[in-house]
mmCIF file of C-alpha atoms in Angstrom:
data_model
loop_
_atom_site.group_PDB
_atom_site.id
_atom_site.type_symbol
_atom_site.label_atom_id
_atom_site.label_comp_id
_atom_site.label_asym_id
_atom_site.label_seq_id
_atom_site.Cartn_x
_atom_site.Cartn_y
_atom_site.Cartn_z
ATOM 1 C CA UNK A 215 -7.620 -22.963 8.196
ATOM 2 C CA UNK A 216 -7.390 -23.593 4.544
ATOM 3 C CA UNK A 217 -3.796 -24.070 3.304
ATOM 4 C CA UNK A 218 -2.633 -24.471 -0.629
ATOM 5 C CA UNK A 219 0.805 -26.344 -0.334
ATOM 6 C CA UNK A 220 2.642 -25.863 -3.466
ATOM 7 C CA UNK A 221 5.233 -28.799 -4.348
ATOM 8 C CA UNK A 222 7.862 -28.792 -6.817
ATOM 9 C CA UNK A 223 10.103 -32.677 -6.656
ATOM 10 C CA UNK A 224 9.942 -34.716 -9.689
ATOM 11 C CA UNK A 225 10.303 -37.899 -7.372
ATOM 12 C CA UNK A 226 6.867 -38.498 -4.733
ATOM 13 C CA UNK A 227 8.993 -41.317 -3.726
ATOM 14 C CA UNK A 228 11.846 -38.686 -2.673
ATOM 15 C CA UNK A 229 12.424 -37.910 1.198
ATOM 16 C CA UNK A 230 10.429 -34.777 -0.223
ATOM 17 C CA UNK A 231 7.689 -36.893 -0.684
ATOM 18 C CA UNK A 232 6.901 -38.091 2.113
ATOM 19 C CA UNK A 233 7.819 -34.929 4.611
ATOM 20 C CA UNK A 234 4.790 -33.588 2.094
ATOM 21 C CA UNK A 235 2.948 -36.789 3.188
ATOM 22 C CA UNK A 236 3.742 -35.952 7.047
ATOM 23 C CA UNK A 237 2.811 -32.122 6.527
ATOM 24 C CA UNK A 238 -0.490 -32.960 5.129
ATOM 25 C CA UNK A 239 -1.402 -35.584 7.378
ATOM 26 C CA UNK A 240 -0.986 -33.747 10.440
ATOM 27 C CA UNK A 241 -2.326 -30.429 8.823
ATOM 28 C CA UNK A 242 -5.818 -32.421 8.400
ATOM 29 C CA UNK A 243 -5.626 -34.328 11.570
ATOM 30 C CA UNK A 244 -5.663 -30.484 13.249
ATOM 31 C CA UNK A 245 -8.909 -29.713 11.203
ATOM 32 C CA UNK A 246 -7.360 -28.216 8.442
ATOM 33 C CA UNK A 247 -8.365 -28.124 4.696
ATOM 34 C CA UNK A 248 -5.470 -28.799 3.024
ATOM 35 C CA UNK A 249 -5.055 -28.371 -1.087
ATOM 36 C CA UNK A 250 -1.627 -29.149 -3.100
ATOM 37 C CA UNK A 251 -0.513 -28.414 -6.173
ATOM 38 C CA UNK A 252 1.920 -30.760 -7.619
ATOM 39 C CA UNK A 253 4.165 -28.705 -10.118
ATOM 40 C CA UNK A 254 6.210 -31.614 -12.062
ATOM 41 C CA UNK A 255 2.891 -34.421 -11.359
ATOM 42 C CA UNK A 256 1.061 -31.623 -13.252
ATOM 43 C CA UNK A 257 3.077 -30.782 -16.063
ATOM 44 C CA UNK A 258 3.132 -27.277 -15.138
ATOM 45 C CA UNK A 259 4.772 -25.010 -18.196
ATOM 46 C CA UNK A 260 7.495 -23.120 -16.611
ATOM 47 C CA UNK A 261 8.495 -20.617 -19.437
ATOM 48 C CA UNK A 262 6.125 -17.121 -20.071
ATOM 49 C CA UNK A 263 6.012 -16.954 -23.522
ATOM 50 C CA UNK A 264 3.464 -15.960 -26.309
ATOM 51 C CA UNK A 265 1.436 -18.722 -25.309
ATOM 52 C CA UNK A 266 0.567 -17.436 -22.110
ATOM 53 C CA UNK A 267 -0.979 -14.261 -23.985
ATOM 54 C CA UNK A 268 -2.954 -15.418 -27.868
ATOM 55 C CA UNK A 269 -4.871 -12.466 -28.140
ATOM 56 C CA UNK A 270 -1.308 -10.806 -28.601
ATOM 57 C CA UNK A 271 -0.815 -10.520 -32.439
ATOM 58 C CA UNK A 272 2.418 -12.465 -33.909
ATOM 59 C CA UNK A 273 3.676 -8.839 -35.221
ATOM 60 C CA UNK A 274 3.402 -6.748 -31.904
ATOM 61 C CA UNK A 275 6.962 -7.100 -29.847
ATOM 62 C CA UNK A 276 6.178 -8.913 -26.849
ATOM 63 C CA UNK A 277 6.537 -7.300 -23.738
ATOM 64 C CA UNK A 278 5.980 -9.734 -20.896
ATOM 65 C CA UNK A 279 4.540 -7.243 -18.165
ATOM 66 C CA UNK A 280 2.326 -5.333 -20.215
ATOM 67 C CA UNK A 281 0.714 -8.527 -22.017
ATOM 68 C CA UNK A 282 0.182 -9.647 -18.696
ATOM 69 C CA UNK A 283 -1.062 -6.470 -17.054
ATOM 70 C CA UNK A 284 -3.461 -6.615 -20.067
ATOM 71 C CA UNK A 285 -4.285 -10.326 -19.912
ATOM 72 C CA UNK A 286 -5.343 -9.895 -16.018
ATOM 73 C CA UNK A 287 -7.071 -6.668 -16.708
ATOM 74 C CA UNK A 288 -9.216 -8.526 -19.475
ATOM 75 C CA UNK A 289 -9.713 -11.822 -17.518
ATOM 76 C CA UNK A 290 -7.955 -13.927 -20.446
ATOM 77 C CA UNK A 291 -4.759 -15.559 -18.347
ATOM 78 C CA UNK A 292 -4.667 -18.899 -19.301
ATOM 79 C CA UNK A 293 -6.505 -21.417 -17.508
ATOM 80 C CA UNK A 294 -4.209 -23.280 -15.407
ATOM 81 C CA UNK A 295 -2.546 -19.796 -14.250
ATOM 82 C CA UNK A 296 -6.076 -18.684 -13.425
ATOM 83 C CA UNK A 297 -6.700 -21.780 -11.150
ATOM 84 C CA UNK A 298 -3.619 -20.872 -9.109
ATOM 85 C CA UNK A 299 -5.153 -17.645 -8.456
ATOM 86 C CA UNK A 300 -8.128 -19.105 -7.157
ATOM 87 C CA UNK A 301 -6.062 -21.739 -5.107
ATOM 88 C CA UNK A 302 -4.078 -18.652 -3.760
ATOM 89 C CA UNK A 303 -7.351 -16.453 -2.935
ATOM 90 C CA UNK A 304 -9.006 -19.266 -1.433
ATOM 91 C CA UNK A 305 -5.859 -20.308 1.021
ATOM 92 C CA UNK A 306 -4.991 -18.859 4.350
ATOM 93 C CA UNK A 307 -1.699 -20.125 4.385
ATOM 94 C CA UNK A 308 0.951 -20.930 1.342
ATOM 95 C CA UNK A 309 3.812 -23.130 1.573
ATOM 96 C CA UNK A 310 5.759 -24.230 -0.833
ATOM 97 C CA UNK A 311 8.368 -26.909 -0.728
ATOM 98 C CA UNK A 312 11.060 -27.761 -2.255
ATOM 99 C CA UNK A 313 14.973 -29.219 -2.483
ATOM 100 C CA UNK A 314 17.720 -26.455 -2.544
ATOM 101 C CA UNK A 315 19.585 -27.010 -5.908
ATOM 102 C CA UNK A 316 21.947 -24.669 -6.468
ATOM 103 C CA UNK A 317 21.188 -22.491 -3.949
ATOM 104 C CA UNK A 318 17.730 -21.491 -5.011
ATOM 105 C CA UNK A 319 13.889 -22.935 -5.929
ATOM 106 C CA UNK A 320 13.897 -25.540 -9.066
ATOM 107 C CA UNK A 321 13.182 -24.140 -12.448
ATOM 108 C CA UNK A 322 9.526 -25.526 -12.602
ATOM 109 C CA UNK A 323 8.767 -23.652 -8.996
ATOM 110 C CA UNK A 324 10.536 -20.000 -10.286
ATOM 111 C CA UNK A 325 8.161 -20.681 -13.310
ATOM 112 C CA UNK A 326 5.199 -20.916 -11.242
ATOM 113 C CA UNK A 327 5.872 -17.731 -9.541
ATOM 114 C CA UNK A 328 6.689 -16.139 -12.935
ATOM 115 C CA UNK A 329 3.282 -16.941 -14.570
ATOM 116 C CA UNK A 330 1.176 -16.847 -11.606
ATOM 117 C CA UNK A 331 2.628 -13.681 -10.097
ATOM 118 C CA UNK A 332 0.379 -11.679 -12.697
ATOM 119 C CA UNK A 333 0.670 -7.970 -13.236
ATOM 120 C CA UNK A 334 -2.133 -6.743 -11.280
ATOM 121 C CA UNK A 335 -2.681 -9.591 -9.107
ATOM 122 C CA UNK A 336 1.309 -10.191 -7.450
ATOM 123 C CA UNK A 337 2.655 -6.528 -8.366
ATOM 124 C CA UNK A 338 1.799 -3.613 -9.822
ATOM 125 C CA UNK A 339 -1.465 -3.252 -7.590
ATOM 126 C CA UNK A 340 -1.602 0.238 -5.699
ATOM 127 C CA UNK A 341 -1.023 3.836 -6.292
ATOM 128 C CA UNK A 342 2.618 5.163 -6.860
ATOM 129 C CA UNK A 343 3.247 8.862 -5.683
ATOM 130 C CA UNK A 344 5.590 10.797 -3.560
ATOM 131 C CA UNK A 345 4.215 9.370 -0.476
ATOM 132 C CA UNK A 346 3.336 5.618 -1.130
ATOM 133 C CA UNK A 347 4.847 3.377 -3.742
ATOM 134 C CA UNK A 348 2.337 0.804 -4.079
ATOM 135 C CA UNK A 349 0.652 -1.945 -2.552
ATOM 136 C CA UNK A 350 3.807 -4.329 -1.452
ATOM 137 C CA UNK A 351 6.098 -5.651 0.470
ATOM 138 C CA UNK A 352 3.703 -5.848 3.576
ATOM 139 C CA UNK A 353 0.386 -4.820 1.151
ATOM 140 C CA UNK A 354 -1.248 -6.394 -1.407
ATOM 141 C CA UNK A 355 -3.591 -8.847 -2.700
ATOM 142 C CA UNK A 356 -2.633 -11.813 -0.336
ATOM 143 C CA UNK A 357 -1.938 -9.443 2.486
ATOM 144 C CA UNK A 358 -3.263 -11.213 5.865
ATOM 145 C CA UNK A 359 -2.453 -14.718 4.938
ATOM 146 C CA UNK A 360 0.505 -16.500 6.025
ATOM 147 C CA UNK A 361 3.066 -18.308 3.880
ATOM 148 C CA UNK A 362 6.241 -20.265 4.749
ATOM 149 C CA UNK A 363 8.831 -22.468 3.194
ATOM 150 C CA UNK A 364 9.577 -26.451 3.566
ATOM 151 C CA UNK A 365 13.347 -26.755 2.211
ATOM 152 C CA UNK A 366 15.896 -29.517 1.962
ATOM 153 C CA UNK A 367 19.231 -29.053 1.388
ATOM 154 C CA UNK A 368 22.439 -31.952 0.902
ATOM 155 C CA UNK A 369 24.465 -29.583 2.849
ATOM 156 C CA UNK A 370 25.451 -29.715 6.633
ATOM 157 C CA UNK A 371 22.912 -27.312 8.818
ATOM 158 C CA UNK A 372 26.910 -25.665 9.835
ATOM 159 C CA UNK A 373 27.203 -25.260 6.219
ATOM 160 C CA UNK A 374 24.560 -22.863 5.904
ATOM 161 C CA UNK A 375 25.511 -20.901 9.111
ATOM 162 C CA UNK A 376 26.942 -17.063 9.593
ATOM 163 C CA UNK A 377 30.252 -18.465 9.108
ATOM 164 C CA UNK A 378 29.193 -21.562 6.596
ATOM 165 C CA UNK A 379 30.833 -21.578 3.114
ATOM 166 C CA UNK A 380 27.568 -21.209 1.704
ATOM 167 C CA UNK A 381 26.316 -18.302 3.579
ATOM 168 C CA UNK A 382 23.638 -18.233 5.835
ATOM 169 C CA UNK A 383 20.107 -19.861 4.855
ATOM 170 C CA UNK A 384 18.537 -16.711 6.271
ATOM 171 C CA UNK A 385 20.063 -14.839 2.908
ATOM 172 C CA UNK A 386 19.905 -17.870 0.456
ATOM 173 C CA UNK A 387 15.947 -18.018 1.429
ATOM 174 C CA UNK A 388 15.599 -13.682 1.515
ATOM 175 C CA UNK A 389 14.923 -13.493 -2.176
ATOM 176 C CA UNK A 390 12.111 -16.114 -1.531
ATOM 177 C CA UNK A 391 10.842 -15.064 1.620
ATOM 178 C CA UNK A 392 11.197 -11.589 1.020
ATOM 179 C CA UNK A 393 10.596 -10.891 -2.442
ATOM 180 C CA UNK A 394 8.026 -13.628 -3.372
ATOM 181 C CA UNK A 395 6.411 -14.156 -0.433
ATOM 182 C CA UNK A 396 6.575 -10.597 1.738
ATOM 183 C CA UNK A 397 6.460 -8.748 -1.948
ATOM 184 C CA UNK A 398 2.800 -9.599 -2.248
ATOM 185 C CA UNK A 399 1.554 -8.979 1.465
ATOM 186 C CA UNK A 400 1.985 -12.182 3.314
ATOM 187 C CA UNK A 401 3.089 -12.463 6.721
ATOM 188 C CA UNK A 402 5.910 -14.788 6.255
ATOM 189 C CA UNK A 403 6.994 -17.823 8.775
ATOM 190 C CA UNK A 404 10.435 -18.901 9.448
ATOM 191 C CA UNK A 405 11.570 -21.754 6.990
ATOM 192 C CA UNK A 406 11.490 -25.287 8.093
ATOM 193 C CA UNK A 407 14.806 -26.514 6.877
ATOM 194 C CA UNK A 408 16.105 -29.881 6.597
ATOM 195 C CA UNK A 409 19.757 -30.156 6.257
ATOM 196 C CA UNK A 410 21.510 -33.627 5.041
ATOM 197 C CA UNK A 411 18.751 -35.371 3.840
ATOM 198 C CA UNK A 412 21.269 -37.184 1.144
ATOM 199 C CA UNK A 413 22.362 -39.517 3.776
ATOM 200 C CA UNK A 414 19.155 -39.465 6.041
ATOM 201 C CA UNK A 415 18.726 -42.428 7.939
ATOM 202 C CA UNK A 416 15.287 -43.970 9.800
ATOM 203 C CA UNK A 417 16.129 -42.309 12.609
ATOM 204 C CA UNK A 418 17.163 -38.868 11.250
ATOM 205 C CA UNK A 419 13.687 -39.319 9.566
ATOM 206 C CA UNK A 420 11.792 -39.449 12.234
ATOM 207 C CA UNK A 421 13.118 -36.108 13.666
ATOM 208 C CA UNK A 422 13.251 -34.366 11.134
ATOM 209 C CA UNK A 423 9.093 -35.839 10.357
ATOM 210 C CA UNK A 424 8.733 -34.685 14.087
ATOM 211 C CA UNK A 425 9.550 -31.739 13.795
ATOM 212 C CA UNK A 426 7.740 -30.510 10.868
ATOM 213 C CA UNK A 427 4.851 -31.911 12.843
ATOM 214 C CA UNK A 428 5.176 -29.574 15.388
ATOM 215 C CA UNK A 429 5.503 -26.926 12.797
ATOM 216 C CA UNK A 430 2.257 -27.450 10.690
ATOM 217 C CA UNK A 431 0.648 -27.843 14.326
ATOM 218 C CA UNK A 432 1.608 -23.992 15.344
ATOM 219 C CA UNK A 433 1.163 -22.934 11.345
ATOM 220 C CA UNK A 434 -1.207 -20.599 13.052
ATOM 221 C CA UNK A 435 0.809 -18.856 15.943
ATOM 222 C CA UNK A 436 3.817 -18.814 14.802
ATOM 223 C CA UNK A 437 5.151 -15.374 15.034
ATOM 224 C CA UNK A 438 6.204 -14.054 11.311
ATOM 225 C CA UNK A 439 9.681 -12.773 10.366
ATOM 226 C CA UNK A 440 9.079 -9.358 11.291
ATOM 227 C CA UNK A 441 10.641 -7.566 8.253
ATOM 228 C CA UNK A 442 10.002 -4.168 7.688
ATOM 229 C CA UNK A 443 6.839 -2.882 6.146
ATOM 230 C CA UNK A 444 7.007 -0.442 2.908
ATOM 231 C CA UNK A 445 4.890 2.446 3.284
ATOM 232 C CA UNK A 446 5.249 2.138 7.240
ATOM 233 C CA UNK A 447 7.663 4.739 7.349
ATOM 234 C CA UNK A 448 10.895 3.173 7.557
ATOM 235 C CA UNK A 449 11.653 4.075 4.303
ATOM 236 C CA UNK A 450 11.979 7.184 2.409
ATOM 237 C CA UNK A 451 9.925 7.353 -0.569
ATOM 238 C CA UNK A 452 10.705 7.606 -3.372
ATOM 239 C CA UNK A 453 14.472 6.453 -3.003
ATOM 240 C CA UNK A 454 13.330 3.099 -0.940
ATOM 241 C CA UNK A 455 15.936 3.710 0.803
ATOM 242 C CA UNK A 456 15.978 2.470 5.111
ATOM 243 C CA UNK A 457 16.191 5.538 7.387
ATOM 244 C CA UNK A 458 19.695 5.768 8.398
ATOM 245 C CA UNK A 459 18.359 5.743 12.279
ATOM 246 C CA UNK A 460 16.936 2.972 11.698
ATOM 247 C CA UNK A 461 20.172 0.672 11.403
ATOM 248 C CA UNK A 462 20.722 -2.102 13.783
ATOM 249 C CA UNK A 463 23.824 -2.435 15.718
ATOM 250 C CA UNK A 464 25.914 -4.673 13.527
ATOM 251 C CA UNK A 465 23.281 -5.786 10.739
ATOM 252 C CA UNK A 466 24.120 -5.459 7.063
ATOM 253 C CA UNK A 467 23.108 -6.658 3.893
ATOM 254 C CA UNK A 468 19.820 -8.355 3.998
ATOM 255 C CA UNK A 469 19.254 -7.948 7.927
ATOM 256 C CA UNK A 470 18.681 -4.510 7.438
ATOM 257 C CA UNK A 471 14.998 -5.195 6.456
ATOM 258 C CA UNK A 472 13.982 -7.247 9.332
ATOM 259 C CA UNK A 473 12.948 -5.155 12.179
ATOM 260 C CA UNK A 474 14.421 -6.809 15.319
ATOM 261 C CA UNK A 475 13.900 -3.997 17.968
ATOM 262 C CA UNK A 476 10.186 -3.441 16.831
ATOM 263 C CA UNK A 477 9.699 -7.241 17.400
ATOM 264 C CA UNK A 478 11.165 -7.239 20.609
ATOM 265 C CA UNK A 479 8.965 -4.483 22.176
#
């Protein structure tokens, strides 16, 4: 399996570090080809601004989805954006990793997504009608690879539960999973989350490395989050709207779009 891991810590030294260290090492000792693109080692721009489009003239108004529908269509996205694609296209798996600051992805990793995510590559791809609303959230260009997250967090694991003051990780990490990763056609993993790494010990270490060793070992059978595919039929097009007999018992909010019963059969 080929695998693109995507990391975004400014510190290699960090506890981030070296859980990337333990990933890749045990993704290659299982055969794997294993690829990693170092956002802050790299310098990576995170902004999309004029520069990410020259051929757009300084007295057109800039319209960031249109220059970059036309960039892609024209094969003149910048070069480091275009190496990403090929990293992306080349991968059967994704992960990216991060820390959870402020209850989201650092700036530099959001920037990746926003630059690499290209009109016509990451969204807008398929036909709209009354019928089918594009190629998404199931479809799309990177539909049948897999993708998961490798997140830290300061907080306490009960922190981050149904009851936990910050809400539960599942709906912190939706946005991600679902509308980064899902939006584009992978089949997205559970996260592997590791809580109170601030005051992580030798010990706690080695779990936690454990642990994520046993994770990149079942990278390929791990079942996927089974959310709910687009154009399957659970929605009605073109409102997007879930089938009202489709509820679960008791779900709301972001749990609506994960389809437990059809998982379970």
């Amino acid at each position: 399996m080929k695998v693109l891991l995507v990391f975004a810590h400014p510190e290699p030294r960090s506890l981030n570090g070296a859980l990337r260290d333990v990933a890749i090492r045990e993704l290659e000792a299982q055969g794997h080809e294993v690829r990693v693109s170092d956002l802050y080692a790299e310098k990576w721009k995170s902004e999309v601004d004029r520069s990410d489009f020259p051929s757009i003239s300084a007295d057109t108004q800039f319209k960031p989805s249109r220059a970059s529908k036309a960039a892609f269509t024209t094969d003149t996205l910048t070069q480091d954006v275009t190496a990403e694609h090929e990293k992306l296209l080349w991968a059967d798996t994704l992960i990216l990793q991060f820390p959870l600051w402020w209850y989201t992805m650092p700036a530099i990793l959001k920037g990746w997504v926003d630059r690499v995510y290209a009109y016509g590559f990451a969204y807008g791809v398929g036909e709209h009608n009354d019928t089918y609303w594009g190629d998404r959230f199931g479809e799309g260009t990177l539909k049948g690879k897999r993708a998961m997250l490798i997140v830290t967090t300061g907080g306490w694991q009960e922190h981050y539960s149904a009851r936990g003051v910050n809400g539960p990780i599942e709906d912190l990490l939706f946005p991600i999973n679902h509308g980064i990763l899902y939006y584009p056609g992978y089949d997205v993993l559970p996260p592997f989350v590791a809580y109170r790494v601030d005051r992580i010990d030798q010990a706690g270490f080695a779990d936690v490395a454990e642990r994520l060793r046993e994770r990149m070992r079942t990278l390929a059978t791990t079942p996927p989050i089974p959310y709910r595919q687009q154009n399957g039929g659970d929605y009605l097009i073109p409102s997007l709207q879930l089938r009202p007999d489709l509820v679960n018992p008791g779900d709301r909010g972001f749990a609506l779009h994960v389809d437990r019963q059809g998982a379970a059969e």
